[in-house]
Amino acid sequence: RILLLSIGFAIAVTLYFAGRHLGFEGQLANDVVKTLPLCLLTILTWTLSPRRLAIMPMAFLFSALGDLAGEHRNFILQIGMFAVAHLLFTTYFVRRAKFDTIAYIGSAIIVTTAIGLAAKIVPNIERATEQWACLLYILLISIMAISTTAQQRYRLWYMLAAITFMFSDSCIAWNRFVERIPYAGVVIMASYF
């Protein structure tokens, strides 16, 4: 079942990019294509979880809801759903965190990067509500990424996932508030998936 779900995830990601390229018609088709990969990832992690109300599947589910909100151009709801997802990811990682030299160095790099991004992105946001939402979101995603640096098991994989997630979300904000990124949709979603 895990292999089938993994293959399904890969197919769903491929379908997403093919659908965007082919120009699927209709909001329902776009909603399905956009959220299907994360819904399958939710099912996959739920299947692998020893507990039925596990944190990781819930985090992926909120990410899927963030995708859906983004598809409907509701930026505040999108950032809110992703913020909840990052709180859940952080909860998962913090319970297993053990800080060492690598974690401190990684944390310093993440904090420096987050401050630089916030300094460049936030002043370009016109609405105060969106400014505060972005600042809070940068804080939450940074804490989540920092918590991955303190993992002893699978640290490199978790850090890589967190960094690509940060990159993807930074591209969303940069593209929306600072300047257009060529092929933004491909860059954002490829790094996200």
Short mmCIF file of C-alpha atoms in Angstrom, two decimals:
data_model
loop_
_atom_site.label_atom_id
_atom_site.label_comp_id
_atom_site.label_asym_id
_atom_site.label_seq_id
_atom_site.Cartn_x
_atom_site.Cartn_y
_atom_site.Cartn_z
CA ARG A 1 0.00 0.00 0.00
CA ILE A 2 2.86 2.41 0.78
CA LEU A 3 4.44 1.76 -2.62
CA LEU A 4 1.11 2.41 -4.34
CA LEU A 5 0.62 5.67 -2.44
CA SER A 6 4.18 6.75 -3.26
CA ILE A 7 3.62 6.01 -6.93
CA GLY A 8 0.27 7.80 -6.70
CA PHE A 9 2.04 10.86 -5.25
CA ALA A 10 4.54 10.88 -8.12
CA ILE A 11 1.71 10.55 -10.65
CA ALA A 12 -0.27 13.33 -8.92
CA VAL A 13 2.73 15.67 -9.09
CA THR A 14 3.22 14.82 -12.76
CA LEU A 15 -0.49 15.38 -13.37
CA TYR A 16 -0.25 18.77 -11.65
CA PHE A 17 2.51 19.96 -13.97
CA ALA A 18 0.92 18.39 -17.04
CA GLY A 19 -2.45 19.94 -16.13
CA ARG A 20 -0.92 23.38 -15.75
CA HIS A 21 0.87 23.01 -19.07
CA LEU A 22 -2.19 21.65 -20.88
CA GLY A 23 -4.49 24.20 -19.25
CA PHE A 24 -7.12 22.08 -17.51
CA GLU A 25 -10.48 23.79 -17.64
CA GLY A 26 -12.66 24.48 -14.63
CA GLN A 27 -12.08 25.33 -11.00
CA LEU A 28 -12.87 21.82 -9.74
CA ALA A 29 -10.22 20.28 -12.01
CA ASN A 30 -7.68 22.87 -10.85
CA ASP A 31 -8.60 22.29 -7.19
CA VAL A 32 -8.17 18.53 -7.52
CA VAL A 33 -4.91 18.74 -9.44
CA LYS A 34 -3.49 21.27 -6.96
CA THR A 35 -4.44 19.42 -3.76
CA LEU A 36 -4.15 15.78 -4.83
CA PRO A 37 -0.38 15.40 -4.19
CA LEU A 38 -0.64 16.66 -0.60
CA CYS A 39 -3.81 14.68 0.04
CA LEU A 40 -1.96 11.54 -1.03
CA LEU A 41 1.00 12.54 1.15
CA THR A 42 -1.45 12.95 4.04
CA ILE A 43 -2.76 9.42 3.47
CA LEU A 44 0.77 8.04 3.08
CA THR A 45 2.03 9.53 6.36
CA TRP A 46 -1.18 8.55 8.12
CA THR A 47 -0.68 4.96 6.90
CA LEU A 48 2.89 4.98 8.26
CA SER A 49 1.91 6.55 11.58
CA PRO A 50 1.47 4.36 14.66
CA ARG A 51 -1.24 6.72 15.96
CA ARG A 52 -4.41 7.63 14.12
CA LEU A 53 -4.35 11.30 15.18
CA ALA A 54 -0.73 11.81 14.19
CA ILE A 55 0.85 15.23 13.82
CA MET A 56 2.63 14.76 10.47
CA PRO A 57 -0.46 13.74 8.46
CA MET A 58 -2.38 16.65 9.97
CA ALA A 59 0.42 19.02 8.92
CA PHE A 60 0.21 17.73 5.34
CA LEU A 61 -3.56 18.06 5.41
CA PHE A 62 -3.30 21.73 6.41
CA SER A 63 -0.73 22.19 3.64
CA ALA A 64 -3.28 20.80 1.18
CA LEU A 65 -5.84 23.27 2.54
CA GLY A 66 -3.27 26.04 2.05
CA ASP A 67 -2.85 24.90 -1.55
CA LEU A 68 -6.60 25.07 -2.03
CA ALA A 69 -6.78 28.57 -0.54
CA GLY A 70 -3.93 29.65 -2.82
CA GLU A 71 -5.74 28.22 -5.83
CA HIS A 72 -8.69 30.47 -4.89
CA ARG A 73 -6.37 33.47 -4.49
CA ASN A 74 -7.10 33.85 -0.77
CA PHE A 75 -3.63 34.83 0.43
CA ILE A 76 -4.46 35.32 4.11
CA LEU A 77 -6.25 31.96 4.37
CA GLN A 78 -3.41 30.31 2.43
CA ILE A 79 -0.75 31.69 4.74
CA GLY A 80 -2.92 30.78 7.76
CA MET A 81 -3.27 27.14 6.68
CA PHE A 82 0.46 26.89 6.01
CA ALA A 83 1.17 28.52 9.39
CA VAL A 84 -0.89 25.83 11.14
CA ALA A 85 0.98 23.19 9.13
CA HIS A 86 4.31 24.63 10.29
CA LEU A 87 3.15 24.70 13.90
CA LEU A 88 2.31 21.00 13.56
CA PHE A 89 5.64 20.21 11.84
CA THR A 90 7.45 22.12 14.59
CA THR A 91 5.56 20.19 17.29
CA TYR A 92 6.65 16.95 15.65
CA PHE A 93 10.31 17.99 15.42
CA VAL A 94 10.65 19.76 18.78
CA ARG A 95 9.68 16.61 20.66
CA ARG A 96 12.71 14.88 19.10
CA ALA A 97 15.15 17.83 19.16
CA LYS A 98 18.67 17.62 20.53
CA PHE A 99 20.74 20.70 19.80
CA ASP A 100 24.38 20.24 18.91
CA THR A 101 26.98 22.20 16.93
CA ILE A 102 25.37 21.40 13.58
CA ALA A 103 21.99 22.54 14.91
CA TYR A 104 23.43 25.84 16.18
CA ILE A 105 25.20 26.56 12.89
CA GLY A 106 22.11 25.62 10.87
CA SER A 107 19.93 27.77 13.13
CA ALA A 108 22.20 30.78 12.65
CA ILE A 109 22.05 30.38 8.86
CA ILE A 110 18.26 30.06 8.92
CA VAL A 111 17.79 33.11 11.17
CA THR A 112 20.13 35.21 9.02
CA THR A 113 18.33 34.15 5.85
CA ALA A 114 14.89 34.79 7.37
CA ILE A 115 15.89 38.28 8.52
CA GLY A 116 17.27 39.07 5.06
CA LEU A 117 14.12 37.84 3.35
CA ALA A 118 11.85 39.73 5.75
CA ALA A 119 13.86 42.93 5.23
CA LYS A 120 13.48 42.64 1.46
CA ILE A 121 9.89 41.36 1.21
CA VAL A 122 7.89 43.03 4.01
CA PRO A 123 8.57 46.68 3.04
CA ASN A 124 7.12 45.90 -0.40
CA ILE A 125 3.79 44.76 1.07
CA GLU A 126 1.17 47.50 1.01
CA ARG A 127 -1.45 46.15 3.41
CA ALA A 128 -0.57 46.06 7.11
CA THR A 129 -2.53 42.84 7.61
CA GLU A 130 -0.47 41.08 4.97
CA GLN A 131 2.74 42.54 6.40
CA TRP A 132 1.99 41.11 9.85
CA ALA A 133 0.83 37.81 8.37
CA CYS A 134 4.08 37.50 6.40
CA LEU A 135 6.22 38.41 9.41
CA LEU A 136 4.45 35.83 11.57
CA TYR A 137 4.73 33.26 8.82
CA ILE A 138 8.46 33.89 8.35
CA LEU A 139 8.89 33.42 12.09
CA LEU A 140 6.92 30.15 12.11
CA ILE A 141 8.58 28.61 9.07
CA SER A 142 11.98 29.61 10.47
CA ILE A 143 11.23 27.93 13.80
CA MET A 144 10.11 24.83 11.93
CA ALA A 145 13.31 24.81 9.87
CA ILE A 146 15.43 25.35 13.00
CA SER A 147 13.71 22.41 14.67
CA THR A 148 14.81 20.17 11.78
CA THR A 149 18.46 21.05 12.41
CA ALA A 150 18.19 19.49 15.88
CA GLN A 151 17.07 16.07 14.66
CA GLN A 152 19.45 13.19 15.17
CA ARG A 153 17.66 10.78 12.88
CA TYR A 154 17.10 11.80 9.24
CA ARG A 155 18.43 15.29 9.98
CA LEU A 156 19.81 15.87 6.48
CA TRP A 157 16.52 14.85 4.84
CA TYR A 158 14.41 16.94 7.20
CA MET A 159 16.68 19.96 6.73
CA LEU A 160 16.58 19.58 2.96
CA ALA A 161 12.78 19.39 3.06
CA ALA A 162 12.53 22.45 5.32
CA ILE A 163 14.94 24.47 3.19
CA THR A 164 13.11 23.66 -0.04
CA PHE A 165 9.82 24.52 1.67
CA MET A 166 11.28 27.87 2.78
CA PHE A 167 12.60 28.47 -0.73
CA SER A 168 9.21 27.69 -2.26
CA ASP A 169 7.35 29.99 0.11
CA SER A 170 9.95 32.73 -0.29
CA CYS A 171 9.42 32.54 -4.04
CA ILE A 172 5.66 32.95 -3.52
CA ALA A 173 6.20 36.12 -1.48
CA TRP A 174 8.97 37.45 -3.73
CA ASN A 175 6.87 36.88 -6.84
CA ARG A 176 3.82 38.49 -5.24
CA PHE A 177 5.41 41.48 -3.51
CA VAL A 178 8.92 42.20 -4.84
CA GLU A 179 9.23 41.25 -8.50
CA ARG A 180 8.01 38.62 -10.92
CA ILE A 181 10.07 35.44 -11.08
CA PRO A 182 10.34 33.83 -14.52
CA TYR A 183 8.45 30.52 -14.54
CA ALA A 184 7.37 31.21 -10.95
CA GLY A 185 4.71 28.50 -10.91
CA VAL A 186 7.19 25.81 -11.92
CA VAL A 187 9.90 27.02 -9.52
CA ILE A 188 7.47 27.31 -6.60
CA MET A 189 5.67 24.02 -7.06
CA ALA A 190 8.73 21.95 -8.02
CA SER A 191 10.52 22.98 -4.84
CA TYR A 192 7.32 22.59 -2.81
CA PHE A 193 6.59 19.05 -3.98
#
